[in-house]
Short mmCIF file of C-alpha atoms and ligand atoms in Angstrom, two decimals:
data_model
loop_
_atom_site.label_atom_id
_atom_site.label_comp_id
_atom_site.label_asym_id
_atom_site.label_seq_id
_atom_site.Cartn_x
_atom_site.Cartn_y
_atom_site.Cartn_z
CA UNK A 1 -69.94 88.43 3.48
CA UNK A 2 -66.64 87.38 4.96
CA UNK A 3 -66.06 88.32 8.60
CA UNK A 4 -62.94 90.29 7.87
CA UNK A 5 -64.81 92.26 5.21
CA UNK A 6 -67.62 92.89 7.63
CA UNK A 7 -65.20 94.19 10.29
CA UNK A 8 -63.55 96.42 7.76
CA UNK A 9 -66.90 97.83 6.70
CA UNK A 10 -67.93 98.47 10.30
CA UNK A 11 -64.64 100.27 11.03
CA UNK A 12 -64.85 102.28 7.86
CA UNK A 13 -68.38 103.49 8.56
CA UNK A 14 -67.43 106.31 10.89
CA UNK A 15 -70.89 107.79 11.24
CA UNK A 16 -73.35 105.62 13.21
CA UNK A 17 -76.11 106.44 10.75
CA UNK A 18 -74.17 104.56 8.13
CA UNK A 19 -74.71 101.33 10.07
CA UNK A 20 -78.38 101.38 9.17
CA UNK A 21 -77.57 101.63 5.49
CA UNK A 22 -74.92 98.92 5.75
CA UNK A 23 -77.39 96.66 7.55
CA UNK A 24 -79.89 97.10 4.75
CA UNK A 25 -77.18 96.23 2.28
CA UNK A 26 -76.44 92.93 4.08
CA UNK A 27 -80.13 92.05 4.20
CA UNK A 28 -80.61 92.84 0.52
CA UNK A 29 -77.83 90.42 -0.43
CA UNK A 30 -79.89 87.45 0.81
CA UNK A 31 -83.02 86.12 -0.86
CA UNK A 32 -86.02 85.98 1.40
CA UNK A 33 -88.82 83.55 0.54
CA UNK A 34 -92.29 84.81 1.49
CA UNK A 35 -95.87 83.56 1.56
CA UNK A 36 -95.94 83.64 -2.25
CA UNK A 37 -92.90 81.37 -2.51
CA UNK A 38 -92.78 77.59 -2.56
CA UNK A 39 -89.92 75.17 -2.20
CA UNK A 40 -90.34 72.21 -4.58
CA UNK A 41 -88.46 69.17 -3.30
CA UNK A 42 -87.95 66.82 -6.22
CA UNK A 43 -87.73 63.05 -5.85
CA UNK A 44 -85.67 62.70 -2.66
CA UNK A 45 -86.50 59.02 -2.60
CA UNK A 46 -84.69 55.82 -1.69
CA UNK A 47 -84.45 54.90 -5.40
CA UNK A 48 -82.16 57.88 -6.04
CA UNK A 49 -79.68 57.40 -3.18
CA UNK A 50 -77.09 54.71 -2.44
CA UNK A 51 -78.79 51.35 -2.01
CA UNK A 52 -81.61 52.39 -4.36
CA UNK A 53 -82.34 51.24 -7.89
CA UNK A 54 -81.11 54.39 -9.69
CA UNK A 55 -78.62 55.96 -7.27
CA UNK A 56 -77.50 59.51 -7.99
CA UNK A 57 -73.93 60.18 -6.87
CA UNK A 58 -74.05 61.97 -3.50
CA UNK A 59 -77.85 61.94 -3.61
CA UNK A 60 -78.33 61.61 0.14
CA UNK A 61 -76.16 64.69 0.72
CA UNK A 62 -79.07 66.92 -0.30
CA UNK A 63 -81.16 65.79 2.66
CA UNK A 64 -79.58 67.96 5.41
CA UNK A 65 -79.33 70.91 3.00
CA UNK A 66 -83.03 70.65 2.13
CA UNK A 67 -84.06 70.14 5.77
CA UNK A 68 -82.27 73.37 6.67
CA UNK A 69 -83.80 75.24 3.70
CA UNK A 70 -87.25 74.01 4.67
CA UNK A 71 -87.13 76.18 7.80
CA UNK A 72 -87.32 79.24 5.53
CA UNK A 73 -90.44 78.11 3.61
CA UNK A 74 -94.04 78.14 4.73
CA UNK A 75 -95.03 76.46 1.45
CA UNK A 76 -93.40 73.22 0.38
CA UNK A 77 -94.32 70.81 -2.41
CA UNK A 78 -92.77 67.35 -2.49
CA UNK A 79 -92.62 65.10 -5.53
CA UNK A 80 -92.17 61.36 -5.97
CA UNK A 81 -91.21 59.51 -9.11
CA UNK A 82 -93.96 56.90 -9.04
CA UNK A 83 -93.78 54.38 -11.86
CA UNK A 84 -95.91 51.39 -12.70
CA UNK A 85 -94.25 48.03 -13.04
CA UNK A 86 -93.06 47.57 -16.61
CA UNK A 87 -93.01 51.34 -17.15
CA UNK A 88 -92.04 52.60 -20.62
CA UNK A 89 -88.98 54.38 -19.16
CA UNK A 90 -87.54 51.07 -17.97
CA UNK A 91 -85.00 49.39 -20.27
CA UNK A 92 -86.45 46.06 -19.13
CA UNK A 93 -89.73 46.94 -20.86
CA UNK A 94 -88.02 47.01 -24.28
CA UNK A 95 -86.56 43.87 -25.76
CA UNK A 96 -82.81 44.07 -26.28
CA UNK A 97 -82.41 47.48 -24.60
CA UNK A 98 -79.96 48.31 -21.85
CA UNK A 99 -80.23 50.97 -19.13
CA UNK A 100 -78.81 54.40 -20.05
CA UNK A 101 -79.43 53.94 -23.76
CA UNK A 102 -82.13 55.92 -25.58
CA UNK A 103 -85.01 55.00 -27.83
CA UNK A 104 -87.74 56.80 -29.67
CA UNK A 105 -91.22 56.52 -28.19
CA UNK A 106 -94.46 57.98 -29.56
CA UNK A 107 -93.79 61.31 -27.81
CA UNK A 108 -90.11 61.56 -28.65
CA UNK A 109 -86.74 60.51 -27.28
CA UNK A 110 -86.67 58.54 -24.06
CA UNK A 111 -83.63 57.62 -21.99
CA UNK A 112 -84.06 54.10 -20.67
CA UNK A 113 -83.41 53.54 -16.98
CA UNK A 114 -83.05 50.59 -14.68
CA UNK A 115 -86.39 49.65 -13.10
CA UNK A 116 -86.83 52.29 -10.38
CA UNK A 117 -89.32 53.97 -8.04
CA UNK A 118 -92.12 51.47 -8.51
CA UNK A 119 -95.37 52.56 -6.86
CA UNK A 120 -95.78 51.42 -3.27
CA UNK A 121 -92.30 49.92 -2.87
CA UNK A 122 -89.78 50.94 -0.17
CA UNK A 123 -87.55 52.02 -3.06
CA UNK A 124 -90.10 54.67 -4.01
CA UNK A 125 -90.57 55.98 -0.46
CA UNK A 126 -89.25 59.39 0.52
CA UNK A 127 -85.84 59.38 2.23
CA UNK A 128 -86.42 58.66 5.90
CA UNK A 129 -84.34 61.62 7.10
CA UNK A 130 -86.29 64.27 5.15
CA UNK A 131 -87.86 66.69 7.59
CA UNK A 132 -90.38 68.94 5.90
CA UNK A 133 -92.95 69.89 8.53
CA UNK A 134 -94.56 72.59 6.36
CA UNK A 135 -94.93 70.39 3.26
CA UNK A 136 -98.50 70.66 2.00
CA UNK A 137 -98.84 68.44 -1.02
CA UNK A 138 -97.11 65.49 -2.61
CA UNK A 139 -97.20 65.29 -6.40
CA UNK A 140 -96.57 61.83 -7.79
CA UNK A 141 -95.54 61.57 -11.41
CA UNK A 142 -94.64 59.05 -14.05
CA UNK A 143 -97.61 56.85 -13.15
CA UNK A 144 -98.94 56.49 -16.69
CA UNK A 145 -97.35 53.30 -17.90
CA UNK A 146 -96.56 54.53 -21.41
CA UNK A 147 -95.37 58.07 -20.60
CA UNK A 148 -92.47 59.29 -18.48
CA UNK A 149 -92.57 62.51 -16.46
CA UNK A 150 -89.34 64.15 -15.37
CA UNK A 151 -91.22 67.38 -14.86
CA UNK A 152 -93.48 67.90 -11.87
CA UNK A 153 -95.73 70.03 -14.11
CA UNK A 154 -96.20 68.16 -17.37
CA UNK A 155 -95.61 64.61 -18.58
CA UNK A 156 -93.18 63.78 -21.37
CA UNK A 157 -95.98 63.78 -23.98
CA UNK A 158 -95.93 67.54 -23.30
CA UNK A 159 -99.72 67.48 -23.08
CA UNK A 160 -100.74 65.80 -19.85
CA UNK A 161 -100.66 68.14 -16.85
CA UNK A 162 -99.90 66.88 -13.35
CA UNK A 163 -102.02 69.66 -11.85
CA UNK A 164 -99.11 71.29 -10.01
CA UNK A 165 -99.31 74.49 -12.10
CA UNK A 166 -102.97 74.96 -11.27
CA UNK A 167 -102.36 74.14 -7.62
CA UNK A 168 -99.58 76.68 -7.24
CA UNK A 169 -101.51 79.38 -9.10
CA UNK A 170 -104.65 78.85 -7.06
CA UNK A 171 -102.50 79.11 -3.95
CA UNK A 172 -101.16 82.47 -5.15
CA UNK A 173 -97.58 81.24 -5.47
CA UNK A 174 -95.38 83.46 -7.66
CA UNK A 175 -91.87 82.13 -7.03
CA UNK A 176 -90.61 78.57 -6.84
CA UNK A 177 -87.31 77.29 -5.52
CA UNK A 178 -86.38 73.88 -6.88
CA UNK A 179 -84.15 71.36 -5.06
CA UNK A 180 -83.64 67.59 -5.05
CA UNK A 181 -82.77 64.89 -7.57
CA UNK A 182 -81.62 64.82 -10.20
CA UNK A 183 -80.33 68.25 -11.28
CA UNK A 184 -80.14 67.37 -14.96
CA UNK A 185 -83.42 65.47 -15.25
CA UNK A 186 -86.36 66.00 -12.92
CA UNK A 187 -85.03 69.22 -11.35
CA UNK A 188 -84.19 70.81 -14.73
CA UNK A 189 -87.44 69.79 -16.43
CA UNK A 190 -89.43 71.04 -13.46
CA UNK A 191 -87.57 74.36 -13.40
CA UNK A 192 -88.03 74.85 -17.16
CA UNK A 193 -91.74 74.05 -17.00
CA UNK A 194 -92.15 76.38 -14.03
CA UNK A 195 -90.68 79.18 -16.17
CA UNK A 196 -93.03 78.22 -19.00
CA UNK A 197 -95.94 78.49 -16.58
CA UNK A 198 -94.86 82.01 -15.63
CA UNK A 199 -93.23 81.50 -12.24
CA UNK A 200 -90.04 83.15 -11.08
CA UNK A 201 -87.67 80.20 -10.65
CA UNK A 202 -84.58 79.53 -8.58
CA UNK A 203 -82.64 76.27 -8.61
CA UNK A 204 -80.64 75.80 -5.41
CA UNK A 205 -77.57 74.07 -6.80
CA UNK A 206 -76.05 72.66 -3.62
CA UNK A 207 -79.45 71.18 -2.75
CA UNK A 208 -79.31 69.05 -5.92
CA UNK A 209 -77.14 66.24 -7.29
CA UNK A 210 -76.89 65.14 -10.92
CA UNK A 211 -76.86 61.94 -12.95
CA UNK A 212 -74.72 63.61 -15.67
CA UNK A 213 -75.27 61.28 -18.59
CA UNK A 214 -73.31 62.28 -21.73
CA UNK A 215 -72.93 65.91 -20.67
CA UNK A 216 -76.53 66.26 -19.54
CA UNK A 217 -75.63 68.40 -16.52
CA UNK A 218 -73.88 71.16 -18.47
CA UNK A 219 -76.64 71.06 -21.10
CA UNK A 220 -79.31 71.38 -18.42
CA UNK A 221 -77.68 74.42 -16.81
CA UNK A 222 -77.26 76.03 -20.22
CA UNK A 223 -80.94 75.54 -21.03
CA UNK A 224 -82.12 76.66 -17.61
CA UNK A 225 -79.99 79.79 -17.65
CA UNK A 226 -81.20 80.64 -21.16
CA UNK A 227 -84.80 80.46 -19.94
CA UNK A 228 -84.23 82.74 -16.98
CA UNK A 229 -83.87 80.15 -14.23
CA UNK A 230 -81.71 81.64 -11.48
CA UNK A 231 -78.88 79.45 -10.25
CA UNK A 232 -78.26 80.00 -6.54
CA UNK A 233 -76.74 78.28 -3.50
CA UNK A 234 -78.52 77.50 -0.24
CA UNK A 235 -76.38 80.13 1.53
CA UNK A 236 -77.97 82.80 -0.68
CA UNK A 237 -81.29 82.28 1.09
CA UNK A 238 -82.11 84.08 4.30
CA UNK A 239 -82.33 81.56 7.12
CA UNK A 240 -85.49 81.66 9.21
C1 LIG B 305 -85.32 60.89 -12.64
C2 LIG B 305 -84.43 59.54 -14.26
C3 LIG B 305 -85.57 58.76 -14.25
C4 LIG B 305 -85.14 62.08 -11.74
C5 LIG B 305 -86.47 60.14 -12.64
O1 LIG B 305 -85.80 62.14 -10.68
O2 LIG B 305 -84.32 62.97 -12.10
N1 LIG B 305 -84.32 60.59 -13.46
N2 LIG B 305 -86.58 59.07 -13.44
ZN1 LIG B 306 -88.25 57.80 -13.31
#
């Protein structure tokens, strides 16, 4: 709420008892994560920021936003895109193919990317400024050479589970908040799969940045919204 609005409201509430009700109203307007909530921080890795192999425009700008958000979460899951050398999602693995084109693989359509986030390289490391003291588990994905995995829940063959769904359920998590890179690929696929697995799902838009390939960002938001993913901003969350 804007300060001038707040002052107006305070002045207009003549009876002191009204202040209690107004206070409750302010509190209700913010979302408060609890012990059944988890923040999922997707792929905030060197590969996806400037100087990396698949830089997302403004990618590093999510770091301070996520660090601040992290203070409100006692449960945090971190993911890393974690490819083999010569991975099937790399254009270089397919003769005559260029990055950002698409081909058909056994499991369906696959966008081809520059070589990126290769296991054990500095490029695949988490961004050095990420500060997630309550992070509990790191899920690495995309490590089967022939199958990509945008989603933190299920690989692109739509059969192979990463184990994250079982982990979250066994931990009693009901609600997930998704942030990180990239909005229209790993964030969107993770959010959609989280809905499919029965979680309440928020995507924190200003804690994400997109690749936006051929309208993929608008398409991703359309799909997410249709599946009940809630689109929010970091300011909508109650700070710790
Ligand atoms: C991603 C493209 C390829 C992502 C990962 O993290 O969104 N995008 N691999
Ligand atoms: Zn990848």
